[in-house]
CSV table of C-alpha atoms and ligand atoms in Angstrom, one decimal:
chain,number,residue,atom,x,y,z
A,1,MET,CA,76.3,99.0,134.0
A,2,ALA,CA,78.1,96.3,132.0
A,3,ASP,CA,81.6,95.3,132.7
A,4,PRO,CA,83.9,97.5,130.6
A,5,ILE,CA,86.1,94.6,129.4
A,6,GLN,CA,83.0,92.6,128.5
A,7,GLN,CA,81.8,95.6,126.6
A,8,LEU,CA,85.1,96.0,124.8
A,9,VAL,CA,85.1,92.3,123.8
A,10,GLN,CA,81.6,92.7,122.5
A,11,HIS,CA,82.5,95.7,120.3
A,12,LEU,CA,85.7,94.1,119.0
A,13,SER,CA,84.0,90.8,118.1
A,14,ARG,CA,81.7,92.8,115.7
A,15,LEU,CA,84.7,93.5,113.5
A,16,PRO,CA,85.1,91.4,110.4
A,17,GLY,CA,87.3,88.3,110.9
A,18,ILE,CA,87.3,88.7,114.7
A,19,GLY,CA,85.7,86.0,116.7
A,20,GLU,CA,84.9,86.1,120.4
A,21,LYS,CA,88.2,84.5,121.3
A,22,THR,CA,90.3,86.9,119.3
A,23,ALA,CA,88.3,89.8,120.7
A,24,ALA,CA,89.0,88.7,124.2
A,25,ARG,CA,92.7,88.4,123.4
A,26,LEU,CA,92.8,91.9,121.9
A,27,ALA,CA,90.9,93.3,124.9
A,28,PHE,CA,93.3,91.9,127.4
A,29,HIS,CA,96.2,93.0,125.3
A,30,LEU,CA,94.8,96.6,125.4
A,31,VAL,CA,94.3,96.4,129.2
A,32,ARG,CA,98.0,95.6,129.6
A,33,SER,CA,99.2,98.2,127.1
A,34,PRO,CA,100.6,101.6,128.1
A,35,GLU,CA,97.7,104.0,128.7
A,36,SER,CA,99.0,106.5,126.1
A,37,GLN,CA,98.8,103.9,123.3
A,38,VAL,CA,95.3,103.0,124.1
A,39,ARG,CA,94.2,106.6,124.3
A,40,ASP,CA,95.9,107.2,120.9
A,41,LEU,CA,93.9,104.3,119.4
A,42,ALA,CA,90.6,105.7,120.9
A,43,GLN,CA,91.5,109.1,119.5
A,44,ALA,CA,92.2,107.6,116.0
A,45,LEU,CA,88.8,106.0,116.1
A,46,VAL,CA,87.0,109.2,117.1
A,47,GLU,CA,88.8,111.1,114.3
A,48,VAL,CA,87.8,108.5,111.7
A,49,VAL,CA,84.2,109.0,112.8
A,50,GLU,CA,84.4,112.8,112.8
A,51,LYS,CA,86.4,113.4,109.6
A,52,ILE,CA,85.8,110.6,107.2
A,53,ARG,CA,82.7,110.8,104.9
A,54,LEU,CA,81.5,109.0,101.8
A,55,CYS,CA,82.0,111.0,98.6
A,56,SER,CA,78.6,112.0,97.3
A,57,VAL,CA,79.6,111.0,93.8
A,58,CYS,CA,81.7,107.9,93.9
A,59,MET,CA,80.9,106.7,97.4
A,60,ASN,CA,84.6,106.3,98.2
A,61,ILE,CA,85.7,107.3,101.7
A,62,THR,CA,87.1,110.8,101.8
A,63,GLU,CA,87.8,113.8,104.0
A,64,GLN,CA,86.4,116.2,101.4
A,65,VAL,CA,83.2,115.9,99.5
A,66,PRO,CA,83.3,115.4,96.5
A,67,CYS,CA,86.6,113.5,96.9
A,68,GLN,CA,89.9,114.4,95.3
A,69,ARG,CA,89.5,111.9,92.4
A,70,CYS,CA,86.0,113.1,91.6
A,71,SER,CA,87.1,116.8,91.6
A,72,ASP,CA,90.2,116.1,89.5
A,73,PRO,CA,89.8,117.8,86.1
A,74,GLN,CA,92.5,115.4,84.6
A,75,ARG,CA,90.1,112.5,85.0
A,76,ILE,CA,88.0,113.1,81.9
A,77,ASP,CA,87.8,109.5,80.6
A,78,PRO,CA,84.0,108.8,80.3
A,79,THR,CA,84.6,105.4,82.0
A,80,ILE,CA,83.6,104.4,85.4
A,81,CYS,CA,85.4,101.5,87.1
A,82,VAL,CA,83.1,99.8,89.7
A,83,VAL,CA,84.9,98.2,92.6
A,84,SER,CA,83.7,96.6,95.8
A,85,SER,CA,85.9,98.4,98.3
A,86,PRO,CA,88.0,101.6,98.8
A,87,SER,CA,91.2,99.5,98.9
A,88,ASP,CA,90.5,98.4,95.3
A,89,VAL,CA,90.5,102.0,94.2
A,90,VAL,CA,94.0,102.4,95.8
A,91,ALA,CA,95.2,99.2,94.2
A,92,ILE,CA,94.1,100.2,90.7
A,93,ASP,CA,95.3,103.8,91.1
A,94,ARG,CA,98.7,102.6,92.1
A,95,GLY,CA,99.3,101.2,88.6
A,96,GLY,CA,98.4,104.6,87.0
A,97,HIS,CA,96.9,102.9,83.9
A,98,PHE,CA,93.3,103.9,84.6
A,99,GLN,CA,92.4,107.5,84.0
A,100,GLY,CA,88.6,107.3,84.5
A,101,ARG,CA,86.5,107.6,87.5
A,102,TYR,CA,85.4,105.1,90.2
A,103,HIS,CA,82.3,103.9,92.0
A,104,VAL,CA,82.6,102.0,95.2
A,105,LEU,CA,79.9,99.5,96.0
A,106,HIS,CA,81.0,98.7,99.6
A,107,GLY,CA,80.6,95.0,99.3
A,108,VAL,CA,79.4,92.4,96.8
A,109,LEU,CA,76.1,90.5,96.5
A,110,SER,CA,76.1,87.6,98.8
A,111,PRO,CA,72.7,86.1,99.5
A,112,LEU,CA,74.2,83.6,102.0
A,113,ASP,CA,75.5,86.4,104.1
A,114,GLY,CA,72.2,88.4,103.7
A,115,VAL,CA,73.8,91.0,101.4
A,116,GLY,CA,71.3,92.1,98.7
A,117,PRO,CA,71.4,94.9,96.2
A,118,GLU,CA,69.9,97.4,98.7
A,119,ASP,CA,72.9,96.9,100.9
A,120,LEU,CA,75.3,98.1,98.2
A,121,ARG,CA,75.7,101.5,96.6
A,122,ILE,CA,74.0,100.4,93.4
A,123,ASP,CA,71.1,102.9,93.5
A,124,GLU,CA,73.8,105.7,93.7
A,125,LEU,CA,75.6,104.2,90.7
A,126,MET,CA,72.4,104.0,88.6
A,127,GLN,CA,71.4,107.6,89.5
A,128,ARG,CA,74.9,108.7,88.6
A,129,LEU,CA,74.7,107.0,85.2
A,130,SER,CA,71.3,108.4,84.3
A,131,ALA,CA,72.3,111.9,85.5
A,132,SER,CA,75.3,111.7,83.2
A,133,ALA,CA,73.2,110.9,80.1
A,134,ASP,CA,73.1,113.8,77.6
A,135,THR,CA,75.7,115.8,79.4
A,136,ASP,CA,79.3,116.6,78.5
A,137,GLU,CA,80.5,114.0,80.9
A,138,GLN,CA,78.3,111.2,79.6
A,139,VAL,CA,79.5,107.8,80.8
A,140,THR,CA,80.0,105.5,77.8
A,141,GLU,CA,81.5,102.5,79.5
A,142,VAL,CA,81.3,100.8,82.9
A,143,ILE,CA,84.2,98.4,83.8
A,144,ILE,CA,83.2,96.1,86.6
A,145,ALA,CA,86.3,95.2,88.6
A,146,THR,CA,84.8,93.0,91.4
A,147,SER,CA,86.9,90.0,92.4
A,148,ALA,CA,86.9,86.8,90.3
A,149,ASN,CA,85.0,84.8,92.9
A,150,VAL,CA,81.3,83.6,93.0
A,151,GLU,CA,80.1,86.8,94.7
A,152,GLY,CA,82.1,89.1,92.5
A,153,GLU,CA,80.8,87.4,89.3
A,154,ALA,CA,77.2,87.4,90.6
A,155,THR,CA,77.5,91.2,91.3
A,156,ALA,CA,79.0,91.8,87.8
A,157,MET,CA,76.2,89.9,86.1
A,158,TYR,CA,73.5,91.8,88.2
A,159,LEU,CA,75.0,95.2,87.3
A,160,ALA,CA,75.4,94.3,83.7
A,161,ARG,CA,71.7,93.5,83.5
A,162,LEU,CA,70.8,96.9,85.0
A,163,ILE,CA,73.2,99.0,83.0
A,164,LYS,CA,73.1,97.5,79.5
A,165,PRO,CA,69.6,98.8,78.7
A,166,MET,CA,70.9,102.3,79.3
A,167,ASN,CA,73.1,101.9,76.1
A,168,ILE,CA,76.3,102.0,78.1
A,169,ARG,CA,79.0,99.5,77.3
A,170,VAL,CA,79.6,97.1,80.3
A,171,SER,CA,82.8,95.2,80.5
A,172,ARG,CA,84.5,93.0,83.1
A,173,ILE,CA,88.2,93.0,84.0
A,174,ALA,CA,89.7,89.9,82.4
A,175,SER,CA,92.7,87.6,82.6
A,176,GLY,CA,95.3,88.2,85.2
A,177,ILE,CA,93.3,88.4,88.3
A,178,PRO,CA,93.4,84.8,89.5
A,179,VAL,CA,90.1,83.0,90.0
A,180,GLY,CA,89.0,83.5,93.6
A,181,GLY,CA,91.7,86.2,93.8
A,182,GLU,CA,91.3,89.5,95.6
A,183,LEU,CA,92.0,92.6,93.6
A,184,GLU,CA,93.7,94.5,96.4
A,185,TYR,CA,96.4,91.9,96.6
A,186,SER,CA,97.2,91.8,92.9
A,187,ASP,CA,100.4,93.5,91.6
A,188,GLN,CA,100.3,96.5,89.3
A,189,ALA,CA,101.2,94.6,86.1
A,190,THR,CA,98.4,92.1,86.7
A,191,ILE,CA,95.8,94.9,87.3
A,192,ALA,CA,96.9,96.7,84.1
A,193,ARG,CA,96.6,93.5,82.1
A,194,ALA,CA,93.2,92.8,83.6
A,195,LEU,CA,92.0,96.3,82.6
A,196,GLN,CA,93.3,96.2,79.1
A,197,GLY,CA,92.0,92.7,78.4
A,198,ARG,CA,88.5,93.5,79.7
A,199,LEU,CA,85.6,91.7,78.1
A,200,PRO,CA,82.2,92.9,77.2
A,201,LEU,CA,79.4,91.6,79.4
B,301,LIG,ZN1,84.4,110.7,94.7
């Protein structure tokens, strides 16, 4: 049986941005913390595992399937905004300028980190688009709102190549999001400008 602290360090160091050293510091912090606090943390983790699902339509994290946004009849705009993470959905929604629907990729293409198309929710997006064809809710435009860095741009180009042959307009959020900038840290006015000034791909 492995040492419990060692095991905890191992689990923590698998989290993004947490190296072995930080993991060890967090583990020892937890050991010194009041037991109730640590139990609450463990309970929160269990609840996330038990209650949070991916929406079968947009792939966003949700407690109900389909998610609130996908089942919202107010969202009739035949536009899908493709983002890399659930936090981007929150950032764009906060502005209230986008009335369409979303699709969450859960990452961006990054060959150096071993992230290929099959690791993202791209198949689900393509199935969604082809299923929408010839229906009342036909998607006419896909706005790709990945970050303006190398991986974000590569992902946008890849998707544009797949989607354009389906006769669906593909555009890219434009000015406003700083180059290398993260969407989730952008203010509402910036996101609104970026959506309005989108460019065809
Ligand atoms: Zn959804």
